[in-house]
Tab-separated table of C-alpha atoms in Angstrom:
chain	number	residue	atom	x	y	z
N	149	ASP	CA	10.607	-52.619	-5.750
N	150	SER	CA	12.520	-50.737	-3.442
N	151	ALA	CA	11.404	-47.900	-1.491
N	152	GLU	CA	13.433	-45.776	-3.497
N	153	ALA	CA	12.239	-46.777	-6.543
N	154	SER	CA	8.764	-45.821	-5.419
N	155	VAL	CA	10.180	-42.444	-4.421
N	156	VAL	CA	11.444	-41.903	-7.513
N	157	ARG	CA	8.668	-43.379	-9.672
N	158	THR	CA	6.626	-40.628	-7.338
N	159	TYR	CA	8.724	-37.839	-7.956
N	160	LEU	CA	8.783	-38.601	-12.220
N	161	ASP	CA	5.151	-38.888	-12.057
N	162	TRP	CA	4.777	-35.129	-10.132
N	163	LEU	CA	7.228	-34.055	-12.575
N	164	ALA	CA	5.330	-34.964	-16.007
N	165	GLU	CA	1.944	-34.186	-14.241
N	166	LEU	CA	3.353	-30.217	-13.370
N	167	PRO	CA	2.275	-27.978	-16.041
N	168	TRP	CA	5.356	-26.502	-17.006
N	169	LYS	CA	4.216	-24.971	-20.808
N	170	LYS	CA	0.247	-25.062	-20.662
N	171	MET	CA	-0.946	-21.888	-19.997
N	172	SER	CA	-4.766	-20.731	-20.102
N	173	LYS	CA	-5.669	-17.839	-22.708
N	174	ASP	CA	-6.825	-14.772	-20.688
N	175	GLN	CA	-10.463	-13.344	-21.289
N	176	LEU	CA	-9.112	-9.841	-21.753
N	177	ASP	CA	-12.734	-8.286	-22.666
N	178	ILE	CA	-13.073	-5.531	-20.378
N	179	VAL	CA	-16.752	-4.895	-20.933
N	180	LYS	CA	-17.704	-8.541	-20.978
N	181	ALA	CA	-15.555	-9.046	-17.023
N	182	LYS	CA	-17.719	-5.884	-15.830
N	183	ASP	CA	-20.784	-7.725	-16.935
N	184	VAL	CA	-19.202	-10.723	-14.908
N	185	LEU	CA	-18.558	-9.010	-11.659
N	186	ASP	CA	-21.507	-6.884	-11.436
N	187	GLU	CA	-23.741	-10.287	-12.155
N	188	ASP	CA	-22.021	-12.082	-9.023
N	189	HIS	CA	-21.508	-8.691	-6.599
N	190	TYR	CA	-23.502	-5.655	-5.736
N	191	GLY	CA	-21.780	-2.973	-5.026
N	192	LEU	CA	-17.892	-2.931	-4.186
N	193	THR	CA	-17.280	-0.103	-6.578
N	194	LYS	CA	-13.493	0.290	-5.715
N	195	ILE	CA	-12.923	-3.687	-5.916
N	196	LYS	CA	-14.379	-3.926	-9.302
N	197	ASP	CA	-12.241	-0.803	-10.884
N	198	ARG	CA	-9.384	-2.189	-9.782
N	199	ILE	CA	-9.980	-5.883	-11.279
N	200	LEU	CA	-10.792	-3.716	-14.508
N	201	GLU	CA	-7.662	-1.570	-14.263
N	202	TYR	CA	-5.334	-5.227	-13.507
N	203	LEU	CA	-7.421	-6.344	-16.987
N	204	SER	CA	-6.886	-3.551	-18.975
N	205	VAL	CA	-2.956	-3.310	-18.042
N	206	ARG	CA	-2.632	-6.942	-18.893
N	207	LYS	CA	-4.158	-5.944	-22.029
N	208	LEU	CA	-1.778	-2.982	-22.733
N	209	ASN	CA	1.080	-4.788	-21.444
N	210	PRO	CA	0.849	-8.512	-21.705
N	211	ASP	CA	3.842	-9.061	-20.304
N	212	SER	CA	3.489	-7.487	-17.181
N	213	LYS	CA	3.668	-9.149	-13.889
N	214	GLY	CA	0.579	-8.689	-11.767
N	215	PRO	CA	0.588	-7.278	-8.090
N	216	ILE	CA	-0.429	-9.002	-5.606
N	217	LEU	CA	-4.145	-8.168	-4.292
N	218	CYS	CA	-4.668	-8.470	-0.740
N	219	PHE	CA	-8.484	-8.057	0.158
N	220	ALA	CA	-9.006	-6.738	3.713
N	221	GLY	CA	-12.199	-6.804	5.955
N	222	PRO	CA	-14.407	-8.033	8.211
N	223	PRO	CA	-15.892	-11.284	7.939
N	224	GLY	CA	-19.086	-11.633	5.823
N	225	VAL	CA	-18.549	-9.108	3.036
N	226	GLY	CA	-17.429	-10.986	0.336
N	227	LYS	CA	-13.426	-11.522	0.164
N	228	THR	CA	-13.608	-14.764	-1.218
N	229	SER	CA	-16.355	-14.541	-3.205
N	230	ILE	CA	-14.674	-11.621	-5.268
N	231	GLY	CA	-11.644	-13.764	-5.796
N	232	MET	CA	-13.460	-16.414	-7.015
N	233	SER	CA	-15.403	-14.242	-9.930
N	234	MET	CA	-12.133	-12.650	-10.504
N	235	ALA	CA	-11.435	-15.999	-11.747
N	236	ARG	CA	-14.245	-16.437	-14.187
N	237	ALA	CA	-14.114	-13.109	-15.348
N	238	LEU	CA	-10.634	-13.411	-16.563
N	239	ASN	CA	-11.282	-16.972	-17.599
N	240	ARG	CA	-8.700	-18.264	-15.229
N	241	LYS	CA	-8.271	-21.940	-13.572
N	242	LEU	CA	-9.165	-21.128	-9.712
N	243	ALA	CA	-6.715	-23.360	-6.703
N	244	ARG	CA	-7.777	-22.151	-3.621
N	245	ILE	CA	-6.006	-22.372	-0.382
N	246	SER	CA	-6.730	-21.947	3.057
N	247	LEU	CA	-3.917	-20.892	5.072
N	248	GLY	CA	-5.917	-20.291	8.535
N	249	GLY	CA	-3.740	-22.312	11.266
N	250	VAL	CA	-0.953	-23.467	8.829
N	251	HIS	CA	2.510	-23.807	11.349
N	252	ASP	CA	4.689	-25.797	9.085
N	253	GLU	CA	6.745	-24.440	6.291
N	254	ALA	CA	6.809	-27.587	4.466
N	255	ASP	CA	3.521	-26.262	3.589
N	256	ILE	CA	4.403	-23.990	1.718
N	257	ARG	CA	7.653	-25.174	0.499
N	258	GLY	CA	7.191	-28.719	0.339
N	259	HIS	CA	9.070	-31.548	2.402
N	260	ARG	CA	12.712	-33.237	0.814
N	261	LYS	CA	12.164	-36.152	-0.666
N	262	THR	CA	14.547	-38.159	1.963
N	263	TYR	CA	11.779	-37.813	4.433
N	264	VAL	CA	9.354	-40.979	4.623
N	265	GLY	CA	5.459	-39.472	3.456
N	266	ALA	CA	7.339	-36.370	1.674
N	267	MET	CA	5.176	-34.492	-0.615
N	268	PRO	CA	4.877	-31.272	-2.265
N	269	GLY	CA	3.923	-27.543	-0.524
N	270	ARG	CA	0.550	-26.256	-1.116
N	271	ILE	CA	1.359	-23.637	-3.857
N	272	ILE	CA	3.129	-26.462	-6.416
N	273	ASN	CA	0.114	-28.280	-5.291
N	274	ALA	CA	-2.513	-26.290	-6.243
N	275	VAL	CA	-0.910	-25.413	-9.791
N	276	ARG	CA	-0.463	-29.060	-10.161
N	277	GLN	CA	-4.283	-29.226	-9.332
N	278	ALA	CA	-5.225	-26.146	-11.885
N	279	GLY	CA	-3.464	-27.749	-14.969
N	280	THR	CA	-2.180	-24.297	-16.077
N	281	ARG	CA	0.842	-22.556	-15.211
N	282	ASN	CA	-1.150	-19.148	-14.855
N	283	PRO	CA	-4.088	-20.130	-12.572
N	284	LEU	CA	-5.503	-17.707	-10.096
N	285	ILE	CA	-4.648	-19.040	-6.420
N	286	LEU	CA	-6.894	-17.718	-3.633
N	287	LEU	CA	-4.945	-17.354	-0.289
N	288	ASP	CA	-7.334	-17.685	2.373
N	289	GLU	CA	-6.955	-16.120	5.710
N	290	ILE	CA	-3.323	-15.173	5.389
N	291	ASP	CA	-3.608	-13.149	8.828
N	292	LYS	CA	-4.337	-16.700	10.417
N	293	MET	CA	-0.802	-18.231	9.911
N	294	GLY	CA	1.394	-19.466	12.717
N	295	SER	CA	4.985	-20.085	13.128
N	296	ASP	CA	6.207	-22.972	15.391
N	297	MET	CA	9.857	-25.004	15.617
N	298	ARG	CA	9.083	-25.948	12.318
N	299	GLY	CA	9.204	-22.878	10.809
N	300	ASP	CA	7.938	-19.787	9.296
N	301	PRO	CA	5.442	-20.140	6.465
N	302	ALA	CA	5.028	-16.472	6.732
N	303	SER	CA	8.653	-16.283	5.608
N	304	ALA	CA	8.570	-19.197	2.603
N	305	LEU	CA	5.399	-16.981	1.427
N	306	LEU	CA	7.765	-14.017	0.868
N	307	GLU	CA	9.829	-15.752	-1.978
N	308	VAL	CA	5.764	-16.820	-3.695
N	309	LEU	CA	4.614	-13.040	-3.491
N	310	ASP	CA	7.726	-11.565	-4.846
N	311	ALA	CA	7.120	-10.560	-8.721
N	312	GLU	CA	10.675	-10.143	-8.503
N	313	GLN	CA	11.948	-13.662	-7.221
N	314	ASN	CA	9.087	-16.501	-7.797
N	315	ALA	CA	10.001	-16.678	-11.589
N	316	THR	CA	12.689	-19.671	-10.099
N	317	PHE	CA	10.511	-20.614	-7.022
N	318	ARG	CA	11.770	-23.589	-5.618
N	319	ASP	CA	9.758	-26.658	-3.716
N	320	HIS	CA	11.749	-29.001	-1.592
N	321	PHE	CA	10.095	-31.836	-3.204
N	322	VAL	CA	10.528	-30.810	-7.120
N	323	GLU	CA	13.747	-29.223	-6.956
N	324	LEU	CA	13.691	-27.449	-10.294
N	325	PRO	CA	12.856	-24.279	-10.410
N	326	PHE	CA	9.305	-23.420	-11.481
N	327	ASP	CA	8.398	-20.253	-13.035
N	328	LEU	CA	5.208	-18.542	-10.733
N	329	SER	CA	5.698	-14.962	-12.241
N	330	ASP	CA	2.437	-15.995	-14.075
N	331	VAL	CA	0.121	-17.101	-11.184
N	332	LEU	CA	-2.386	-14.217	-9.782
N	333	PHE	CA	-2.613	-14.411	-5.979
N	334	ILE	CA	-5.057	-12.726	-4.421
N	335	THR	CA	-4.882	-13.297	-0.838
N	336	THR	CA	-7.811	-12.441	2.053
N	337	ALA	CA	-7.405	-11.372	5.627
N	338	ASN	CA	-9.461	-10.158	8.534
N	339	THR	CA	-7.217	-7.807	9.917
N	340	THR	CA	-3.478	-6.837	8.615
N	341	SER	CA	-2.464	-6.191	11.643
N	342	THR	CA	-0.965	-9.972	12.419
N	343	ILE	CA	0.500	-10.151	8.637
N	344	PRO	CA	3.830	-9.636	8.755
N	345	ARG	CA	5.378	-6.156	7.789
N	346	PRO	CA	7.998	-7.509	5.117
N	347	LEU	CA	4.699	-9.846	3.506
N	348	LEU	CA	2.455	-6.740	4.125
N	349	ASP	CA	5.055	-4.521	1.844
N	350	ARG	CA	4.463	-7.143	-1.217
N	351	MET	CA	1.395	-6.877	-1.263
N	352	GLU	CA	-1.271	-4.121	-2.489
N	353	VAL	CA	-3.902	-4.347	0.523
N	354	ILE	CA	-7.764	-3.252	-0.745
N	355	GLU	CA	-10.114	-2.416	2.478
N	356	LEU	CA	-13.581	-3.657	1.801
N	357	THR	CA	-15.622	-1.988	4.766
N	358	SER	CA	-18.999	-2.796	5.996
N	359	TYR	CA	-21.902	-2.603	4.026
N	360	THR	CA	-24.930	0.444	4.512
N	361	ASP	CA	-28.736	-1.464	5.112
N	362	GLU	CA	-29.455	-0.197	1.667
N	363	GLU	CA	-26.795	-2.256	0.236
N	364	LYS	CA	-27.588	-4.976	2.709
N	365	LEU	CA	-31.072	-4.975	1.018
N	366	GLN	CA	-30.471	-4.741	-2.315
N	367	ILE	CA	-27.946	-8.034	-2.167
N	368	ALA	CA	-30.860	-9.967	-0.171
N	369	LYS	CA	-32.924	-9.387	-2.945
N	370	ARG	CA	-30.669	-10.114	-5.977
N	371	TYR	CA	-28.300	-13.155	-4.399
N	372	LEU	CA	-29.460	-14.276	-1.226
N	373	VAL	CA	-33.062	-14.809	-1.175
N	374	PRO	CA	-33.108	-16.434	-4.297
N	375	LYS	CA	-30.367	-18.739	-3.272
N	376	GLN	CA	-32.197	-19.637	0.104
N	377	ILE	CA	-35.442	-20.086	-1.884
N	378	LYS	CA	-34.020	-22.595	-4.354
N	379	GLU	CA	-31.739	-24.566	-1.341
N	380	ASN	CA	-35.070	-25.180	0.606
N	381	GLY	CA	-36.692	-26.565	-1.992
N	382	LEU	CA	-39.073	-23.891	-2.343
N	383	LYS	CA	-41.031	-22.248	-4.905
N	384	PRO	CA	-40.623	-18.304	-5.121
N	385	SER	CA	-44.292	-17.985	-5.016
N	386	GLN	CA	-44.373	-19.545	-1.695
N	387	ALA	CA	-42.099	-17.431	0.046
N	388	LYS	CA	-42.328	-13.553	-1.082
N	389	PHE	CA	-39.899	-11.728	0.614
N	390	SER	CA	-40.922	-7.575	0.259
N	391	ASP	CA	-38.577	-4.871	0.788
N	392	ALA	CA	-39.765	-4.117	4.333
N	393	VAL	CA	-39.230	-7.921	5.545
N	394	LEU	CA	-35.743	-7.483	4.465
N	395	ARG	CA	-35.180	-3.931	6.332
N	396	HIS	CA	-37.095	-5.558	9.026
N	397	ILE	CA	-34.475	-8.627	9.397
N	398	ILE	CA	-31.807	-6.447	8.481
N	399	GLU	CA	-32.104	-3.857	11.267
N	400	GLY	CA	-33.885	-6.152	14.045
N	401	TYR	CA	-32.399	-9.922	13.360
N	402	THR	CA	-28.548	-8.914	11.741
N	403	ARG	CA	-26.384	-6.347	13.035
N	404	GLU	CA	-23.064	-7.358	11.127
N	405	SER	CA	-20.597	-5.934	8.515
N	406	GLY	CA	-21.365	-8.252	6.331
N	407	VAL	CA	-24.348	-10.577	4.895
N	408	ARG	CA	-23.570	-14.134	6.591
N	409	SER	CA	-25.892	-14.000	9.115
N	410	LEU	CA	-28.410	-12.339	6.877
N	411	GLU	CA	-28.340	-15.349	4.516
N	412	LYS	CA	-28.812	-17.685	7.544
N	413	THR	CA	-31.966	-15.607	8.896
N	414	ILE	CA	-33.475	-15.731	5.653
N	415	GLY	CA	-32.950	-19.840	5.211
N	416	THR	CA	-34.261	-20.254	8.577
N	417	VAL	CA	-37.428	-18.259	7.313
N	418	CYS	CA	-37.641	-20.232	4.499
N	419	ARG	CA	-37.410	-23.802	6.637
N	420	ARG	CA	-39.792	-22.299	8.941
N	421	ILE	CA	-42.491	-21.686	5.926
N	422	GLY	CA	-41.561	-25.212	4.035
N	423	LYS	CA	-42.194	-26.995	7.661
N	424	SER	CA	-45.196	-25.060	7.477
N	425	LEU	CA	-46.561	-26.054	4.248
N	426	LEU	CA	-45.721	-29.661	4.994
N	427	MET	CA	-47.513	-29.777	8.401
N	428	ASN	CA	-50.672	-28.994	6.476
N	429	ASP	CA	-51.348	-25.906	8.699
N	430	GLU	CA	-54.847	-24.219	8.779
N	431	VAL	CA	-53.120	-21.017	7.956
N	432	PRO	CA	-50.045	-21.955	6.558
N	433	LEU	CA	-47.301	-19.653	7.307
N	434	SER	CA	-46.380	-16.368	5.315
N	435	VAL	CA	-43.881	-14.068	4.900
N	436	SER	CA	-44.765	-10.558	5.988
N	437	VAL	CA	-43.739	-8.058	8.772
N	438	LYS	CA	-46.272	-9.322	11.135
N	439	ASN	CA	-44.932	-13.186	10.983
N	440	LEU	CA	-41.086	-12.520	11.224
N	441	GLU	CA	-41.938	-12.753	15.143
N	442	LYS	CA	-43.820	-16.032	14.997
N	443	LEU	CA	-40.617	-17.311	12.384
N	444	LEU	CA	-37.570	-15.729	13.968
N	445	GLY	CA	-38.998	-14.845	17.239
N	446	PRO	CA	-38.294	-11.627	19.357
N	447	VAL	CA	-36.305	-9.162	17.700
N	448	LYS	CA	-32.529	-8.809	18.392
N	449	PHE	CA	-31.332	-5.766	18.117
N	450	LEU	CA	-33.635	-2.644	19.120
N	451	PRO	CA	-33.257	0.484	16.832
N	452	GLU	CA	-30.582	2.534	18.141
N	453	THR	CA	-32.302	5.915	19.716
N	454	VAL	CA	-30.663	9.208	21.221
N	455	HIS	CA	-32.195	10.934	24.073
N	456	LYS	CA	-34.914	13.482	23.119
N	457	ASP	CA	-34.066	16.106	25.578
N	458	ASP	CA	-31.074	18.670	25.563
N	459	GLU	CA	-29.114	16.951	28.947
N	460	VAL	CA	-26.497	18.631	31.140
N	461	GLY	CA	-23.348	15.905	31.139
N	462	ILE	CA	-24.553	13.811	27.899
N	463	VAL	CA	-22.739	13.956	24.516
N	464	THR	CA	-23.700	11.341	22.031
N	465	GLY	CA	-20.430	9.965	20.610
N	466	MET	CA	-20.080	7.912	17.552
N	467	ALA	CA	-17.407	4.461	17.915
N	468	TRP	CA	-16.013	2.003	14.818
N	469	THR	CA	-16.728	-1.443	15.529
N	470	GLN	CA	-16.194	-4.560	14.034
N	471	VAL	CA	-19.742	-4.871	12.852
N	472	GLY	CA	-20.121	-1.223	11.421
N	473	GLY	CA	-20.772	1.521	13.374
N	474	GLU	CA	-22.814	2.753	16.397
N	475	VAL	CA	-23.326	5.628	18.812
N	476	LEU	CA	-22.334	6.138	22.051
N	477	GLU	CA	-23.319	8.289	24.992
N	478	THR	CA	-20.952	9.588	27.230
N	479	GLU	CA	-22.125	10.499	30.437
N	480	ALA	CA	-20.199	13.153	32.700
N	481	VAL	CA	-21.019	14.420	36.554
N	482	ALA	CA	-19.192	17.018	38.383
N	483	VAL	CA	-19.765	16.270	42.164
N	484	LYS	CA	-18.062	17.673	45.358
N	485	GLY	CA	-14.896	16.205	46.234
N	486	LYS	CA	-11.105	16.133	46.134
N	487	GLY	CA	-10.015	16.265	42.484
N	488	ARG	CA	-10.403	12.807	41.533
N	489	LEU	CA	-11.218	11.303	37.843
N	490	LEU	CA	-13.288	8.487	38.068
N	491	LEU	CA	-13.859	7.100	34.344
N	492	THR	CA	-16.092	3.780	34.254
N	493	GLY	CA	-17.845	1.573	31.561
N	494	GLN	CA	-14.772	-0.646	30.599
N	495	LEU	CA	-12.839	1.690	28.465
N	496	GLY	CA	-9.579	1.032	27.255
N	497	ASP	CA	-5.958	2.771	28.285
N	498	VAL	CA	-6.126	4.989	24.712
N	499	MET	CA	-9.499	6.302	25.954
N	500	LYS	CA	-8.706	6.894	29.632
N	501	GLU	CA	-5.507	9.258	27.977
N	502	SER	CA	-7.997	11.228	25.874
N	503	ALA	CA	-10.476	11.974	28.818
N	504	GLU	CA	-7.350	12.578	30.725
N	505	ALA	CA	-6.264	15.138	28.224
N	506	GLY	CA	-9.807	16.859	27.652
N	507	VAL	CA	-10.072	17.640	31.775
N	508	THR	CA	-6.103	19.412	31.299
N	509	TYR	CA	-7.710	21.166	28.108
N	510	VAL	CA	-10.682	22.375	29.823
N	511	ARG	CA	-8.435	23.171	33.168
N	512	SER	CA	-6.387	25.199	30.654
N	513	ARG	CA	-9.338	27.163	29.219
N	514	ALA	CA	-11.287	27.794	32.282
N	515	ASP	CA	-11.511	31.545	32.530
N	516	VAL	CA	-12.896	31.498	29.075
N	517	LEU	CA	-15.303	28.797	29.969
N	518	GLY	CA	-16.668	30.792	32.514
N	519	ILE	CA	-15.333	27.635	35.402
N	520	ASP	CA	-13.950	27.925	39.031
N	521	ALA	CA	-10.233	27.751	38.294
N	522	ASP	CA	-9.544	25.431	41.287
N	523	PHE	CA	-12.528	23.003	40.244
N	524	TYR	CA	-9.672	20.159	40.141
N	525	ALA	CA	-8.818	20.328	43.715
N	526	ASN	CA	-12.722	20.860	44.837
N	527	MET	CA	-14.259	18.692	42.617
N	528	ASP	CA	-14.646	14.855	41.350
N	529	LEU	CA	-15.342	14.178	37.650
N	530	HIS	CA	-16.760	10.873	36.870
N	531	ILE	CA	-17.276	9.654	33.016
N	532	HIS	CA	-19.215	6.582	32.476
N	533	LEU	CA	-19.987	4.782	29.223
N	534	PRO	CA	-22.965	2.640	29.071
N	535	GLU	CA	-22.914	-1.150	27.844
N	536	GLY	CA	-20.454	-1.519	30.726
N	537	ALA	CA	-19.733	-5.181	29.867
N	538	ILE	CA	-18.573	-4.470	26.147
N	539	PRO	CA	-14.473	-3.443	26.150
N	540	LYS	CA	-14.450	0.208	24.387
N	541	ASP	CA	-11.667	1.216	22.930
N	542	GLY	CA	-9.865	4.336	20.727
N	543	PRO	CA	-8.921	7.805	20.006
N	544	SER	CA	-12.204	8.917	19.131
N	545	ALA	CA	-13.440	9.845	21.770
N	546	GLY	CA	-11.490	12.916	22.685
N	547	ILE	CA	-13.618	15.597	21.629
N	548	THR	CA	-17.053	13.725	22.983
N	549	MET	CA	-15.416	13.282	26.587
N	550	ALA	CA	-13.872	16.765	26.664
N	551	THR	CA	-17.779	18.154	25.677
N	552	ALA	CA	-19.113	16.098	28.521
N	553	ILE	CA	-16.953	17.382	31.285
N	554	THR	CA	-17.567	21.421	29.849
N	555	SER	CA	-21.294	20.921	30.360
N	556	ALA	CA	-21.208	18.958	33.655
N	557	LEU	CA	-18.775	22.001	35.017
N	558	THR	CA	-20.814	24.946	33.200
N	559	GLY	CA	-24.252	23.354	33.796
N	560	LYS	CA	-24.676	24.485	30.480
N	561	ALA	CA	-26.839	21.645	28.500
N	562	VAL	CA	-25.777	19.872	25.163
N	563	ARG	CA	-27.777	19.585	22.067
N	564	HIS	CA	-29.074	16.104	21.550
N	565	ASP	CA	-29.218	15.840	18.022
N	566	VAL	CA	-25.551	16.637	17.355
N	567	ALA	CA	-22.916	13.934	17.418
N	568	MET	CA	-19.200	14.028	17.408
N	569	THR	CA	-16.210	12.048	16.786
N	570	GLY	CA	-12.147	12.937	16.934
N	571	GLU	CA	-8.983	12.898	19.061
N	572	ILE	CA	-8.119	15.989	20.971
N	573	THR	CA	-4.728	17.643	21.736
N	574	LEU	CA	-3.589	18.916	25.548
N	575	ARG	CA	-4.222	22.535	23.018
N	576	GLY	CA	-7.669	21.855	22.319
N	577	THR	CA	-6.247	20.971	18.597
N	578	VAL	CA	-9.106	18.469	17.134
N	579	LEU	CA	-7.405	15.696	15.209
N	580	PRO	CA	-8.964	12.961	12.433
N	581	VAL	CA	-9.881	9.472	12.888
N	582	GLY	CA	-10.833	6.543	11.452
N	583	GLY	CA	-13.946	5.058	10.459
N	584	ILE	CA	-16.123	7.585	9.224
N	585	LYS	CA	-18.082	5.941	6.864
N	586	GLU	CA	-19.436	3.435	9.145
N	587	LYS	CA	-19.864	5.778	12.455
N	588	VAL	CA	-21.810	8.342	9.827
N	589	ILE	CA	-23.853	5.885	8.959
N	590	ALA	CA	-24.761	4.835	12.542
N	591	ALA	CA	-25.421	8.464	13.467
N	592	HIS	CA	-27.907	8.582	10.853
N	593	ARG	CA	-29.651	5.574	11.438
N	594	ALA	CA	-30.090	6.855	15.351
N	595	GLY	CA	-31.564	10.215	14.561
N	596	ILE	CA	-28.679	12.499	14.414
N	597	LYS	CA	-29.430	15.633	12.472
N	598	LYS	CA	-25.555	16.939	12.863
N	599	ILE	CA	-22.514	15.477	12.956
N	600	LEU	CA	-19.331	17.258	14.026
N	601	LEU	CA	-16.169	16.147	12.646
N	602	PRO	CA	-12.282	16.441	12.361
N	603	GLU	CA	-11.502	19.152	9.158
N	604	GLU	CA	-8.933	16.454	8.149
N	605	ASN	CA	-11.624	14.297	8.149
N	606	LYS	CA	-12.929	15.897	4.682
N	607	ARG	CA	-11.319	13.716	2.615
N	608	ASP	CA	-13.616	10.780	3.917
N	609	MET	CA	-16.764	12.114	2.782
N	610	ASP	CA	-16.127	10.964	-0.552
N	611	GLU	CA	-17.143	7.497	0.673
N	612	VAL	CA	-20.241	8.576	3.326
N	613	PRO	CA	-23.444	7.518	0.814
N	614	GLN	CA	-25.428	10.119	-0.939
N	615	SER	CA	-28.784	9.273	0.898
N	616	VAL	CA	-27.030	10.116	4.214
N	617	LYS	CA	-25.113	13.787	2.905
N	618	LYS	CA	-29.123	14.465	2.579
N	619	ASP	CA	-30.145	14.178	5.727
N	620	VAL	CA	-27.110	15.271	7.780
N	621	LYS	CA	-25.482	18.486	8.089
N	622	PHE	CA	-21.789	18.122	8.400
N	623	VAL	CA	-19.539	20.647	10.577
N	624	PHE	CA	-15.681	20.230	10.103
N	625	VAL	CA	-14.269	21.463	12.831
N	626	HIS	CA	-10.312	22.429	13.624
N	627	HIS	CA	-10.278	23.551	17.319
N	628	MET	CA	-12.299	22.178	20.513
N	629	ASP	CA	-13.861	26.063	21.100
N	630	GLU	CA	-15.705	25.207	17.756
N	631	VAL	CA	-16.845	21.985	19.024
N	632	LEU	CA	-18.200	23.693	22.193
N	633	ALA	CA	-19.719	26.551	19.860
N	634	GLN	CA	-22.020	23.981	18.267
N	635	ALA	CA	-22.584	21.919	20.793
N	636	LEU	CA	-23.581	23.257	23.663
N	637	VAL	CA	-27.165	24.962	23.611
N	638	LYS	CA	-26.753	28.925	24.260
N	639	SER	CA	-28.053	30.181	27.486
């Protein structure tokens, strides 16, 4: 019984176990699929619509090659779980492959049989595990693949994720072409910036943005609370989470894009309630707003608020972060000096350049604004963004900085209930920026009543929740002069 014989036997067993012909029947009832997706997930309308479109195409043309969908978004927003729900809605077998840290091409394509301990690649292995030729294969964390001297797995995936090529995918171990064209590939990523361009080009990217507080509340009520109560062995009557309690947890203890920390925090509350019941405390703990500090300790995040008075040189800007939007106060002070521009608050290169562009714009409009034309020679300007320990960068503070500089030099106060975002050019044109939905929600939460946005960002208003549109007045600006007219207090 030689080594060669055992290799051949393993190989033949492998070939026999591959589902060369076996296929599962797709469940193509669109209404039923919609019910499955709604049952598993709250919100995510765009993604659900895209999945239902995919099903509709399958029903109208069973021979169509499906696209490769890539769900991209911050952690905890439900990328992996929507892939799993999709398999359930389609009635397909699910195989999940995590690509985080994979840096060997053989992981995708398999080893040649000449090597000791040769194995097939993960793709063929996943098909074999699923037992059908048309499973849904979920490729998690596609943005976290590496490459080293053992090859580049991203390049190996180029064939797998191309509907034109993958009908004859050849694994090095199996050495026979296997048809992957019936497999539905779904990939997930936190960011698309680290995915090689040719690979990204083969996928249809669907962005998942962060949830609003209202969406988090509904997700907690419908899914997270029942799940955590069950997991921690409680009865629903022993831990009743009111809307007020959930709102306090969302706003005071978890500030994130997704709902992962929210679920952990609800789990912590459930565990502490369980412990209190078993310790036979005289007064067992109950879930209430009053008891939250006892259960979870002091509040971790204080509510975002803006200053209450109109002041000179202080402007409310809006920033996008991985965990949603936030408001940032920009301060500018003009003092006697030699025309230096000082920037503090851990600003990145893009922000520094925005500040320099703002100064040049103000210099070019000195006459109109009523500023001494020689201010750049006898005044020092200091721009500061508080929370100095947090690095900040991006183009969206251009108009904010220009407004702060103008206010500091003219002595005119800036309205405290106005927030703004936008990039500035030297001529004062306001250019569009990203992350509008998150920024607007953060400003609304902080009590802002008027928001100035670049005119070209009108197209992003579809994504802004109706509750925010009702409370806030939106002004779309094309030029810096309009920004100053809206933001500066008329004396």
